Amino acid sequence: MSTAAASWPDGSLDVPEAVARGWRPVPFREFVIKVHQRCNLSCSYCYVYTMADQSWRSRPALMPQDVRQATVDRIAEHARHHDLPWIRVVFHGGEPLLAGAELLATFAAAVRRALPGHTEGRFRVQTNGTLLDEGSLAVLARAGIVVGISLDGTHAAHDRRRRFADGRPSHARVDRAIGLLGTRHPEIFGGLLATIDPQEDPVECYEALISHRPRTIDFLLPHANWSQPPTRRDGDPEDSYGRWLAAVFDRWYSAETREVGIRLFDSLLALLLGGRSRSDQLGLSPVATVVIESDGAVEQSDSLKSAYHGAPATPWNVRSHPLDLALYHPGFVARQLGPAALGPACTACPVVQVCGGGHYAHRFRAGVGFRAPSVYCADLRYLIDHVRSRVAADLAIAR
Ligand code: SF4
């Protein structure tokens, strides 16, 4: 067993004891399907191909038909067993549209047919946008599959990091796809996903993104951990990502009308006012997402691939095991334990109820596991303190 595998939670979280103390699992609601394992882009920060886990090499590129059927059956079984009012299926990759829009539509229809009558199926594809055209968008719209597109801000910023394997830039194709989506099928435009690059001007990035009129934007911190820290330029402060996000927050928060929903900021504001988070980058809400790989392997969040080889793995496969088994896997339990999953530094932290230790994958340190504070601790603290002071000032004026 590797040092990493022996550390928390895999080597030491006592699940039977947690059950004896009253913990009960939250059923899975979101099913991330790795329908195609390869990608036609070669982004500089991609955690699937360039970081620790290399399991994609041994898996089928396209999820075979028997695995697709087993996945449909397991999702329906889980929904039935837990009497779920809705579930969400996210087609993911690699680049899921390498499987073809028709295949995704057929897959979604099979899930809808298999679900119990009272369970609503919600469907989404997370794509790099380069393969979207009028035909594929029409297929996705007919199938009711919402489309989320990865776009990293301005033309220059996007093309600096999101290129084809042969070095060609991708922005022009993505820009065209977003235009088609926004004009022909706005009802399935699910928003933009931007991975933060502190080299880019934060306000220019934000304004480039909202120029596409998305309903929502997700800003992601690049996946990193204490053993593979985030990139910071010489001379950057230790909270450079936090300062970058705070600058975007100020631009967004100061707008005369609400221009767009930003899940990270909406969650932060909700948490500061005593509500709940909808972002897995903040807060202590239980995570109810499971990943199904192209060979049927049942896995934890894809983001753990940034930690060490095999980090997201479980012993199970949809061909032979129900998804309920995974609910009691230490890795899944750890993400549903709330504050009990945090180490002493986070537990003692004054902003723990808002931060929640940050993204689970960002807490990894070799030999310790996933119980260190986030490698973005200083960034999160800066952002939270900044937003708290803006909100407090506004509340004081309102009073
Ligand atoms: S990651 Fe840092 S800011 Fe967040 S709860 Fe832990 S110690 Fe506090």
mmCIF file of C-alpha atoms and ligand atoms in Angstrom:
data_model
loop_
_atom_site.group_PDB
_atom_site.id
_atom_site.type_symbol
_atom_site.label_atom_id
_atom_site.label_comp_id
_atom_site.label_asym_id
_atom_site.label_seq_id
_atom_site.Cartn_x
_atom_site.Cartn_y
_atom_site.Cartn_z
ATOM 1 C CA MET A 1 0.000 0.000 0.000
ATOM 2 C CA SER A 2 1.401 3.417 -0.906
ATOM 3 C CA THR A 3 1.954 6.102 1.711
ATOM 4 C CA ALA A 4 -0.823 8.095 0.108
ATOM 5 C CA ALA A 5 -3.255 5.198 0.148
ATOM 6 C CA ALA A 6 -2.493 4.470 3.814
ATOM 7 C CA SER A 7 -3.358 7.995 4.916
ATOM 8 C CA TRP A 8 -6.735 9.563 5.813
ATOM 9 C CA PRO A 9 -9.411 8.595 4.980
ATOM 10 C CA ASP A 10 -8.520 5.318 3.219
ATOM 11 C CA GLY A 11 -6.267 3.908 5.913
ATOM 12 C CA SER A 12 -7.930 5.253 8.991
ATOM 13 C CA LEU A 13 -11.531 6.463 8.701
ATOM 14 C CA ASP A 14 -13.631 4.001 10.725
ATOM 15 C CA VAL A 15 -16.913 3.858 8.799
ATOM 16 C CA PRO A 16 -18.685 1.388 11.162
ATOM 17 C CA GLU A 17 -17.859 3.705 14.050
ATOM 18 C CA ALA A 18 -19.265 6.698 12.140
ATOM 19 C CA VAL A 19 -22.468 4.701 11.551
ATOM 20 C CA ALA A 20 -22.605 3.738 15.243
ATOM 21 C CA ARG A 21 -22.334 7.446 16.113
ATOM 22 C CA GLY A 22 -25.368 8.182 13.968
ATOM 23 C CA TRP A 23 -23.927 9.151 10.572
ATOM 24 C CA ARG A 24 -26.060 8.043 7.633
ATOM 25 C CA PRO A 25 -25.151 8.393 3.954
ATOM 26 C CA VAL A 26 -26.830 10.887 1.654
ATOM 27 C CA PRO A 27 -27.809 9.033 -1.549
ATOM 28 C CA PHE A 28 -26.118 9.987 -4.798
ATOM 29 C CA ARG A 29 -27.995 12.612 -6.781
ATOM 30 C CA GLU A 30 -25.416 13.427 -9.440
ATOM 31 C CA PHE A 31 -23.937 10.777 -11.740
ATOM 32 C CA VAL A 32 -20.892 11.857 -13.741
ATOM 33 C CA ILE A 33 -20.559 9.541 -16.729
ATOM 34 C CA LYS A 34 -17.146 9.347 -18.406
ATOM 35 C CA VAL A 35 -18.708 8.469 -21.701
ATOM 36 C CA HIS A 36 -15.530 9.181 -23.669
ATOM 37 C CA GLN A 37 -12.104 8.919 -22.108
ATOM 38 C CA ARG A 38 -10.049 10.916 -24.629
ATOM 39 C CA CYS A 39 -9.961 14.607 -25.506
ATOM 40 C CA ASN A 40 -9.266 16.518 -28.704
ATOM 41 C CA LEU A 41 -7.668 19.349 -26.693
ATOM 42 C CA SER A 42 -4.465 19.281 -24.683
ATOM 43 C CA CYS A 43 -4.996 21.966 -22.030
ATOM 44 C CA SER A 44 -1.932 22.904 -20.038
ATOM 45 C CA TYR A 45 -3.581 22.425 -16.632
ATOM 46 C CA CYS A 46 -5.687 19.323 -17.353
ATOM 47 C CA TYR A 47 -5.748 17.067 -14.274
ATOM 48 C CA VAL A 48 -7.034 14.021 -16.202
ATOM 49 C CA TYR A 49 -3.960 13.567 -18.391
ATOM 50 C CA THR A 50 -1.179 15.686 -16.883
ATOM 51 C CA MET A 51 -1.412 15.025 -13.145
ATOM 52 C CA ALA A 52 -0.843 12.020 -10.862
ATOM 53 C CA ASP A 53 -3.536 9.537 -11.917
ATOM 54 C CA GLN A 54 -2.988 7.913 -15.314
ATOM 55 C CA SER A 55 -5.847 5.388 -15.214
ATOM 56 C CA TRP A 56 -7.305 6.779 -18.482
ATOM 57 C CA ARG A 57 -4.540 4.923 -20.365
ATOM 58 C CA SER A 58 -5.975 1.488 -19.563
ATOM 59 C CA ARG A 59 -9.657 2.315 -20.090
ATOM 60 C CA PRO A 60 -11.730 2.073 -23.278
ATOM 61 C CA ALA A 61 -11.902 5.381 -25.135
ATOM 62 C CA LEU A 62 -15.658 5.053 -25.700
ATOM 63 C CA MET A 63 -17.860 3.573 -22.983
ATOM 64 C CA PRO A 64 -19.051 0.230 -24.460
ATOM 65 C CA GLN A 65 -22.770 -0.497 -24.903
ATOM 66 C CA ASP A 66 -22.906 -3.108 -22.106
ATOM 67 C CA VAL A 67 -21.364 -0.603 -19.653
ATOM 68 C CA ARG A 68 -23.818 2.076 -20.779
ATOM 69 C CA GLN A 69 -26.708 -0.304 -20.130
ATOM 70 C CA ALA A 70 -25.309 -1.330 -16.721
ATOM 71 C CA THR A 71 -24.911 2.367 -15.850
ATOM 72 C CA VAL A 72 -28.538 3.069 -16.778
ATOM 73 C CA ASP A 73 -29.693 0.113 -14.668
ATOM 74 C CA ARG A 74 -27.614 1.143 -11.639
ATOM 75 C CA ILE A 75 -28.789 4.748 -11.718
ATOM 76 C CA ALA A 76 -32.425 3.629 -11.930
ATOM 77 C CA GLU A 77 -31.870 1.085 -9.145
ATOM 78 C CA HIS A 78 -30.357 3.794 -6.918
ATOM 79 C CA ALA A 79 -33.176 6.253 -7.647
ATOM 80 C CA ARG A 80 -35.780 3.573 -6.899
ATOM 81 C CA HIS A 81 -34.098 2.329 -3.726
ATOM 82 C CA HIS A 82 -33.796 5.846 -2.276
ATOM 83 C CA ASP A 83 -37.070 7.170 -3.679
ATOM 84 C CA LEU A 84 -35.290 10.140 -5.253
ATOM 85 C CA PRO A 85 -37.460 12.968 -6.668
ATOM 86 C CA TRP A 86 -34.736 13.936 -9.180
ATOM 87 C CA ILE A 87 -31.286 12.925 -10.330
ATOM 88 C CA ARG A 88 -28.731 14.631 -12.571
ATOM 89 C CA VAL A 89 -26.611 12.866 -15.165
ATOM 90 C CA VAL A 90 -23.528 14.761 -16.338
ATOM 91 C CA PHE A 91 -21.890 13.490 -19.520
ATOM 92 C CA HIS A 92 -18.194 14.074 -19.074
ATOM 93 C CA GLY A 93 -14.833 13.073 -20.491
ATOM 94 C CA GLY A 94 -12.214 13.566 -21.810
ATOM 95 C CA GLU A 95 -14.436 15.281 -24.317
ATOM 96 C CA PRO A 96 -17.909 13.681 -24.162
ATOM 97 C CA LEU A 97 -18.956 14.923 -27.618
ATOM 98 C CA LEU A 98 -16.292 12.646 -29.137
ATOM 99 C CA ALA A 99 -18.966 10.008 -28.443
ATOM 100 C CA GLY A 100 -21.395 11.961 -30.661
ATOM 101 C CA ALA A 101 -24.486 13.945 -29.697
ATOM 102 C CA GLU A 102 -26.774 11.109 -30.889
ATOM 103 C CA LEU A 103 -25.187 8.662 -28.482
ATOM 104 C CA LEU A 104 -25.670 11.099 -25.583
ATOM 105 C CA ALA A 105 -29.305 11.611 -26.583
ATOM 106 C CA THR A 106 -29.870 7.839 -26.730
ATOM 107 C CA PHE A 107 -28.149 7.411 -23.357
ATOM 108 C CA ALA A 108 -30.330 10.117 -21.771
ATOM 109 C CA ALA A 109 -33.483 8.561 -23.230
ATOM 110 C CA ALA A 110 -32.506 5.170 -21.793
ATOM 111 C CA VAL A 111 -32.024 6.688 -18.325
ATOM 112 C CA ARG A 112 -35.388 8.488 -18.548
ATOM 113 C CA ARG A 113 -37.146 5.252 -19.510
ATOM 114 C CA ALA A 114 -35.504 3.306 -16.677
ATOM 115 C CA LEU A 115 -36.169 5.829 -13.895
ATOM 116 C CA PRO A 116 -39.196 5.344 -11.654
ATOM 117 C CA GLY A 117 -42.178 7.463 -12.695
ATOM 118 C CA HIS A 118 -41.759 10.001 -9.887
ATOM 119 C CA THR A 119 -38.020 10.618 -10.487
ATOM 120 C CA GLU A 120 -37.156 13.527 -12.767
ATOM 121 C CA GLY A 121 -34.041 12.990 -14.876
ATOM 122 C CA ARG A 122 -31.905 16.092 -15.502
ATOM 123 C CA PHE A 123 -29.121 15.913 -18.086
ATOM 124 C CA ARG A 124 -26.062 17.992 -18.798
ATOM 125 C CA VAL A 125 -22.968 17.706 -20.950
ATOM 126 C CA GLN A 126 -19.754 19.447 -19.910
ATOM 127 C CA THR A 127 -17.805 20.108 -23.095
ATOM 128 C CA ASN A 128 -14.847 22.051 -24.435
ATOM 129 C CA GLY A 129 -17.240 23.305 -27.145
ATOM 130 C CA THR A 130 -15.008 22.617 -30.127
ATOM 131 C CA LEU A 131 -17.271 19.897 -31.590
ATOM 132 C CA LEU A 132 -20.583 21.734 -31.248
ATOM 133 C CA ASP A 133 -22.344 22.694 -34.456
ATOM 134 C CA GLU A 134 -25.929 23.304 -35.548
ATOM 135 C CA GLY A 135 -26.640 19.598 -35.979
ATOM 136 C CA SER A 136 -25.273 18.429 -32.634
ATOM 137 C CA LEU A 137 -26.930 21.322 -30.773
ATOM 138 C CA ALA A 138 -30.294 20.455 -32.315
ATOM 139 C CA VAL A 139 -29.883 16.837 -31.156
ATOM 140 C CA LEU A 140 -28.945 17.919 -27.618
ATOM 141 C CA ALA A 141 -31.835 20.403 -27.481
ATOM 142 C CA ARG A 142 -34.355 17.736 -28.561
ATOM 143 C CA ALA A 143 -32.959 15.427 -25.878
ATOM 144 C CA GLY A 144 -33.191 18.128 -23.188
ATOM 145 C CA ILE A 145 -29.460 17.982 -22.463
ATOM 146 C CA VAL A 146 -28.133 21.227 -21.005
ATOM 147 C CA VAL A 147 -24.719 22.309 -22.307
ATOM 148 C CA GLY A 148 -21.949 23.697 -20.106
ATOM 149 C CA ILE A 149 -18.877 25.019 -21.928
ATOM 150 C CA SER A 150 -15.315 25.539 -20.698
ATOM 151 C CA LEU A 151 -14.007 28.989 -21.611
ATOM 152 C CA ASP A 152 -11.089 30.678 -19.889
ATOM 153 C CA GLY A 153 -11.968 34.354 -20.301
ATOM 154 C CA THR A 154 -10.448 36.495 -23.030
ATOM 155 C CA HIS A 155 -9.425 35.197 -26.438
ATOM 156 C CA ALA A 156 -5.720 35.446 -25.539
ATOM 157 C CA ALA A 157 -6.078 33.874 -22.091
ATOM 158 C CA HIS A 158 -8.113 30.981 -23.458
ATOM 159 C CA ASP A 159 -5.685 30.251 -26.284
ATOM 160 C CA ARG A 160 -2.688 30.443 -23.981
ATOM 161 C CA ARG A 161 -3.801 27.278 -22.180
ATOM 162 C CA ARG A 162 -6.566 25.546 -24.150
ATOM 163 C CA ARG A 163 -5.017 24.275 -27.380
ATOM 164 C CA PHE A 164 -5.348 21.251 -29.625
ATOM 165 C CA ALA A 165 -2.638 18.597 -29.265
ATOM 166 C CA ASP A 166 -0.929 19.947 -32.411
ATOM 167 C CA GLY A 167 -0.726 23.425 -30.865
ATOM 168 C CA ARG A 168 -3.625 25.072 -32.735
ATOM 169 C CA PRO A 169 -5.681 27.481 -30.612
ATOM 170 C CA SER A 170 -9.298 26.601 -29.835
ATOM 171 C CA HIS A 171 -10.972 29.913 -28.926
ATOM 172 C CA ALA A 172 -12.420 30.675 -32.364
ATOM 173 C CA ARG A 173 -14.308 27.375 -32.487
ATOM 174 C CA VAL A 174 -15.552 27.669 -28.924
ATOM 175 C CA ASP A 175 -16.638 31.273 -29.502
ATOM 176 C CA ARG A 176 -18.657 30.195 -32.552
ATOM 177 C CA ALA A 177 -20.269 27.330 -30.613
ATOM 178 C CA ILE A 178 -21.307 29.632 -27.765
ATOM 179 C CA GLY A 179 -22.781 32.036 -30.316
ATOM 180 C CA LEU A 180 -24.857 29.241 -31.857
ATOM 181 C CA LEU A 181 -25.946 28.008 -28.449
ATOM 182 C CA GLY A 182 -26.957 31.470 -27.246
ATOM 183 C CA THR A 183 -28.920 32.370 -30.391
ATOM 184 C CA ARG A 184 -30.436 29.049 -31.519
ATOM 185 C CA HIS A 185 -30.852 27.105 -28.272
ATOM 186 C CA PRO A 186 -30.618 29.466 -25.286
ATOM 187 C CA GLU A 187 -32.888 27.125 -23.321
ATOM 188 C CA ILE A 188 -30.043 24.580 -23.039
ATOM 189 C CA PHE A 189 -27.186 27.044 -22.461
ATOM 190 C CA GLY A 190 -26.044 25.840 -19.035
ATOM 191 C CA GLY A 191 -23.276 28.360 -18.468
ATOM 192 C CA LEU A 192 -19.516 28.774 -18.663
ATOM 193 C CA LEU A 193 -16.742 27.127 -16.673
ATOM 194 C CA ALA A 194 -13.518 29.105 -16.311
ATOM 195 C CA THR A 195 -10.332 27.884 -14.678
ATOM 196 C CA ILE A 196 -8.587 30.788 -12.991
ATOM 197 C CA ASP A 197 -5.319 32.084 -14.380
ATOM 198 C CA PRO A 198 -3.868 34.778 -12.109
ATOM 199 C CA GLN A 199 -1.773 36.022 -15.045
ATOM 200 C CA GLU A 200 -4.990 37.250 -16.614
ATOM 201 C CA ASP A 201 -6.610 40.518 -15.580
ATOM 202 C CA PRO A 202 -9.604 39.463 -13.411
ATOM 203 C CA VAL A 203 -12.003 42.161 -14.600
ATOM 204 C CA GLU A 204 -11.124 41.609 -18.273
ATOM 205 C CA CYS A 205 -11.701 37.891 -17.750
ATOM 206 C CA TYR A 206 -15.098 38.481 -16.140
ATOM 207 C CA GLU A 207 -16.200 40.936 -18.808
ATOM 208 C CA ALA A 208 -15.095 38.588 -21.606
ATOM 209 C CA LEU A 209 -17.178 35.815 -20.048
ATOM 210 C CA ILE A 210 -20.350 37.869 -19.530
ATOM 211 C CA SER A 211 -20.133 39.155 -23.120
ATOM 212 C CA HIS A 212 -21.468 35.692 -24.066
ATOM 213 C CA ARG A 213 -24.545 36.285 -21.854
ATOM 214 C CA PRO A 214 -24.352 33.060 -19.835
ATOM 215 C CA ARG A 215 -26.823 32.561 -17.011
ATOM 216 C CA THR A 216 -24.088 31.202 -14.758
ATOM 217 C CA ILE A 217 -20.310 31.156 -14.514
ATOM 218 C CA ASP A 218 -18.299 28.691 -12.481
ATOM 219 C CA PHE A 219 -14.811 29.874 -11.558
ATOM 220 C CA LEU A 220 -12.526 26.981 -10.653
ATOM 221 C CA LEU A 221 -9.244 27.092 -8.806
ATOM 222 C CA PRO A 222 -6.784 24.912 -10.782
ATOM 223 C CA HIS A 223 -6.510 21.513 -9.115
ATOM 224 C CA ALA A 224 -3.457 21.435 -6.883
ATOM 225 C CA ASN A 225 -2.410 20.143 -3.461
ATOM 226 C CA TRP A 226 0.449 20.369 -0.939
ATOM 227 C CA SER A 227 2.476 17.800 -2.880
ATOM 228 C CA GLN A 228 1.831 19.549 -6.210
ATOM 229 C CA PRO A 229 1.203 23.213 -5.303
ATOM 230 C CA PRO A 230 -0.508 25.759 -7.544
ATOM 231 C CA THR A 231 1.582 27.852 -9.914
ATOM 232 C CA ARG A 232 2.395 31.306 -8.628
ATOM 233 C CA ARG A 233 4.763 33.694 -10.367
ATOM 234 C CA ASP A 234 7.858 34.952 -8.552
ATOM 235 C CA GLY A 235 6.808 37.844 -6.387
ATOM 236 C CA ASP A 236 3.112 36.864 -6.311
ATOM 237 C CA PRO A 237 1.616 37.054 -2.809
ATOM 238 C CA GLU A 238 0.713 33.742 -1.175
ATOM 239 C CA ASP A 239 -2.962 34.658 -1.604
ATOM 240 C CA SER A 240 -2.769 35.682 -5.278
ATOM 241 C CA TYR A 241 -5.732 33.523 -6.326
ATOM 242 C CA GLY A 242 -7.824 34.959 -3.489
ATOM 243 C CA ARG A 243 -6.981 38.525 -4.529
ATOM 244 C CA TRP A 244 -7.857 37.678 -8.138
ATOM 245 C CA LEU A 245 -11.252 36.310 -7.096
ATOM 246 C CA ALA A 246 -11.863 39.287 -4.809
ATOM 247 C CA ALA A 247 -11.323 41.645 -7.766
ATOM 248 C CA VAL A 248 -13.892 39.699 -9.807
ATOM 249 C CA PHE A 249 -16.252 39.741 -6.828
ATOM 250 C CA ASP A 250 -16.024 43.534 -6.553
ATOM 251 C CA ARG A 251 -16.799 43.976 -10.250
ATOM 252 C CA TRP A 252 -19.727 41.522 -10.060
ATOM 253 C CA TYR A 253 -21.117 42.750 -6.737
ATOM 254 C CA SER A 254 -20.905 46.428 -7.727
ATOM 255 C CA ALA A 255 -22.876 46.027 -10.971
ATOM 256 C CA GLU A 256 -26.141 47.973 -10.973
ATOM 257 C CA THR A 257 -28.093 44.885 -12.005
ATOM 258 C CA ARG A 258 -27.271 41.228 -11.496
ATOM 259 C CA GLU A 259 -25.352 40.338 -14.653
ATOM 260 C CA VAL A 260 -24.850 36.622 -14.075
ATOM 261 C CA GLY A 261 -24.981 33.956 -11.375
ATOM 262 C CA ILE A 262 -21.556 32.963 -10.070
ATOM 263 C CA ARG A 263 -21.905 29.795 -8.046
ATOM 264 C CA LEU A 264 -18.801 30.427 -5.937
ATOM 265 C CA PHE A 265 -19.900 33.929 -4.936
ATOM 266 C CA ASP A 266 -23.574 33.054 -4.524
ATOM 267 C CA SER A 267 -22.528 30.207 -2.221
ATOM 268 C CA LEU A 268 -20.144 32.433 -0.300
ATOM 269 C CA LEU A 269 -22.846 35.053 0.266
ATOM 270 C CA ALA A 270 -25.337 32.362 1.286
ATOM 271 C CA LEU A 271 -22.866 30.832 3.759
ATOM 272 C CA LEU A 272 -22.037 34.211 5.293
ATOM 273 C CA LEU A 273 -25.756 34.770 5.858
ATOM 274 C CA GLY A 274 -26.244 31.330 7.438
ATOM 275 C CA GLY A 275 -27.382 29.415 4.335
ATOM 276 C CA ARG A 276 -25.940 26.508 2.385
ATOM 277 C CA SER A 277 -23.343 26.166 -0.347
ATOM 278 C CA ARG A 278 -24.020 24.951 -3.872
ATOM 279 C CA SER A 279 -20.299 24.817 -4.641
ATOM 280 C CA ASP A 280 -17.942 21.987 -3.712
ATOM 281 C CA GLN A 281 -15.225 24.641 -3.293
ATOM 282 C CA LEU A 282 -16.770 26.006 -0.088
ATOM 283 C CA GLY A 283 -18.848 24.928 2.887
ATOM 284 C CA LEU A 284 -19.568 21.674 4.651
ATOM 285 C CA SER A 285 -22.558 20.345 2.709
ATOM 286 C CA PRO A 286 -22.419 16.609 1.956
ATOM 287 C CA VAL A 287 -21.243 15.768 -1.564
ATOM 288 C CA ALA A 288 -23.629 13.395 -3.375
ATOM 289 C CA THR A 289 -21.764 12.847 -6.649
ATOM 290 C CA VAL A 290 -20.420 9.574 -8.023
ATOM 291 C CA VAL A 291 -18.330 9.025 -11.160
ATOM 292 C CA ILE A 292 -18.718 6.077 -13.537
ATOM 293 C CA GLU A 293 -15.680 5.540 -15.744
ATOM 294 C CA SER A 294 -15.778 4.249 -19.337
ATOM 295 C CA ASP A 295 -14.992 0.686 -18.156
ATOM 296 C CA GLY A 296 -17.810 0.831 -15.574
ATOM 297 C CA ALA A 297 -15.533 1.498 -12.581
ATOM 298 C CA VAL A 298 -17.301 3.351 -9.779
ATOM 299 C CA GLU A 299 -15.104 6.230 -8.677
ATOM 300 C CA GLN A 300 -14.975 9.277 -6.446
ATOM 301 C CA SER A 301 -14.632 12.783 -7.806
ATOM 302 C CA ASP A 302 -12.479 13.117 -10.877
ATOM 303 C CA SER A 303 -10.582 15.954 -9.213
ATOM 304 C CA LEU A 304 -8.833 13.431 -6.934
ATOM 305 C CA LYS A 305 -6.835 12.378 -9.996
ATOM 306 C CA SER A 306 -4.682 15.382 -9.167
ATOM 307 C CA ALA A 307 -3.570 13.762 -5.862
ATOM 308 C CA TYR A 308 -2.041 10.356 -6.623
ATOM 309 C CA HIS A 309 -2.496 7.459 -9.003
ATOM 310 C CA GLY A 310 -5.625 5.534 -8.020
ATOM 311 C CA ALA A 311 -6.891 8.205 -5.584
ATOM 312 C CA PRO A 312 -10.515 8.198 -6.866
ATOM 313 C CA ALA A 313 -10.752 4.379 -7.167
ATOM 314 C CA THR A 314 -13.158 2.033 -5.391
ATOM 315 C CA PRO A 315 -13.262 -1.776 -5.692
ATOM 316 C CA TRP A 316 -16.581 -1.701 -7.555
ATOM 317 C CA ASN A 317 -17.936 -1.713 -11.104
ATOM 318 C CA VAL A 318 -21.495 -1.035 -12.307
ATOM 319 C CA ARG A 319 -21.439 -4.338 -14.219
ATOM 320 C CA SER A 320 -21.515 -6.276 -10.962
ATOM 321 C CA HIS A 321 -22.158 -3.951 -8.020
ATOM 322 C CA PRO A 322 -24.947 -1.614 -6.897
ATOM 323 C CA LEU A 323 -23.966 2.014 -6.293
ATOM 324 C CA ASP A 324 -25.105 1.723 -2.663
ATOM 325 C CA LEU A 325 -21.823 -0.037 -1.827
ATOM 326 C CA ALA A 326 -19.930 3.166 -2.630
ATOM 327 C CA LEU A 327 -21.969 5.138 -0.092
ATOM 328 C CA TYR A 328 -19.970 3.391 2.651
ATOM 329 C CA HIS A 329 -16.541 3.767 1.017
ATOM 330 C CA PRO A 330 -14.244 5.892 3.275
ATOM 331 C CA GLY A 331 -13.614 8.357 0.450
ATOM 332 C CA PHE A 332 -17.318 9.030 -0.076
ATOM 333 C CA VAL A 333 -18.042 9.021 3.671
ATOM 334 C CA ALA A 334 -15.302 11.619 4.227
ATOM 335 C CA ARG A 335 -17.139 14.019 1.923
ATOM 336 C CA GLN A 336 -20.390 13.612 3.814
ATOM 337 C CA LEU A 337 -19.044 13.944 7.365
ATOM 338 C CA GLY A 338 -19.046 17.745 7.536
ATOM 339 C CA PRO A 339 -16.666 19.209 10.140
ATOM 340 C CA ALA A 340 -15.679 15.720 11.366
ATOM 341 C CA ALA A 341 -13.686 15.303 8.134
ATOM 342 C CA LEU A 342 -11.459 18.306 8.839
ATOM 343 C CA GLY A 343 -8.045 18.381 10.487
ATOM 344 C CA PRO A 344 -7.193 20.477 13.557
ATOM 345 C CA ALA A 345 -6.081 23.589 11.645
ATOM 346 C CA CYS A 346 -9.439 23.895 9.876
ATOM 347 C CA THR A 347 -11.482 22.909 12.925
ATOM 348 C CA ALA A 348 -9.927 25.804 14.864
ATOM 349 C CA CYS A 349 -10.256 28.276 11.986
ATOM 350 C CA PRO A 350 -12.620 31.243 12.499
ATOM 351 C CA VAL A 351 -14.041 30.942 8.970
ATOM 352 C CA VAL A 352 -14.499 27.170 8.932
ATOM 353 C CA GLN A 353 -18.308 27.304 8.615
ATOM 354 C CA VAL A 354 -17.921 29.271 5.384
ATOM 355 C CA CYS A 355 -14.743 27.766 3.970
ATOM 356 C CA GLY A 356 -15.266 24.168 5.046
ATOM 357 C CA GLY A 357 -11.596 23.450 4.298
ATOM 358 C CA GLY A 358 -12.074 24.363 0.643
ATOM 359 C CA HIS A 359 -12.213 21.804 -2.157
ATOM 360 C CA TYR A 360 -11.534 18.286 -0.867
ATOM 361 C CA ALA A 361 -8.916 17.536 -3.548
ATOM 362 C CA HIS A 362 -6.942 20.641 -2.574
ATOM 363 C CA ARG A 363 -6.419 19.330 0.987
ATOM 364 C CA PHE A 364 -4.182 16.442 -0.060
ATOM 365 C CA ARG A 365 -0.682 16.125 1.333
ATOM 366 C CA ALA A 366 1.334 12.907 0.710
ATOM 367 C CA GLY A 367 1.629 10.895 3.919
ATOM 368 C CA VAL A 368 -1.256 12.775 5.559
ATOM 369 C CA GLY A 369 -4.059 12.353 3.042
ATOM 370 C CA PHE A 370 -7.035 14.670 2.722
ATOM 371 C CA ARG A 371 -6.982 16.222 6.184
ATOM 372 C CA ALA A 372 -4.643 19.150 5.712
ATOM 373 C CA PRO A 373 -6.092 22.645 5.190
ATOM 374 C CA SER A 374 -6.596 23.578 1.553
ATOM 375 C CA VAL A 375 -3.411 24.384 -0.352
ATOM 376 C CA TYR A 376 -5.421 27.533 -1.225
ATOM 377 C CA CYS A 377 -5.974 28.299 2.488
ATOM 378 C CA ALA A 378 -4.509 31.826 2.313
ATOM 379 C CA ASP A 379 -6.503 32.544 -0.860
ATOM 380 C CA LEU A 380 -9.766 31.340 0.643
ATOM 381 C CA ARG A 381 -9.178 33.314 3.810
ATOM 382 C CA TYR A 382 -8.486 36.479 1.808
ATOM 383 C CA LEU A 383 -11.604 36.043 -0.331
ATOM 384 C CA ILE A 384 -13.888 35.206 2.595
ATOM 385 C CA ASP A 385 -12.636 38.137 4.702
ATOM 386 C CA HIS A 386 -12.967 40.472 1.726
ATOM 387 C CA VAL A 387 -16.538 39.435 0.914
ATOM 388 C CA ARG A 388 -17.527 39.459 4.572
ATOM 389 C CA SER A 389 -16.330 43.053 4.967
ATOM 390 C CA ARG A 390 -18.203 44.178 1.814
ATOM 391 C CA VAL A 391 -21.418 42.553 3.027
ATOM 392 C CA ALA A 392 -20.997 43.884 6.567
ATOM 393 C CA ALA A 393 -20.539 47.421 5.223
ATOM 394 C CA ASP A 394 -23.718 47.125 3.145
ATOM 395 C CA LEU A 395 -25.696 45.723 6.072
ATOM 396 C CA ALA A 396 -24.482 48.576 8.253
ATOM 397 C CA ILE A 397 -25.697 51.119 5.656
ATOM 398 C CA ALA A 398 -29.022 49.306 5.334
ATOM 399 C CA ARG A 399 -29.485 49.442 9.113
HETATM 400 S S1 SF4 B 1 -8.624 25.789 4.534
HETATM 401 FE FE1 SF4 B 1 -7.768 27.497 5.703
HETATM 402 S S2 SF4 B 1 -9.355 29.113 5.615
HETATM 403 FE FE2 SF4 B 1 -10.325 27.147 5.059
HETATM 404 S S3 SF4 B 1 -11.170 26.330 7.006
HETATM 405 FE FE3 SF4 B 1 -9.111 25.418 6.690
HETATM 406 S S4 SF4 B 1 -7.735 26.774 7.838
HETATM 407 FE FE4 SF4 B 1 -9.660 27.931 7.512
#
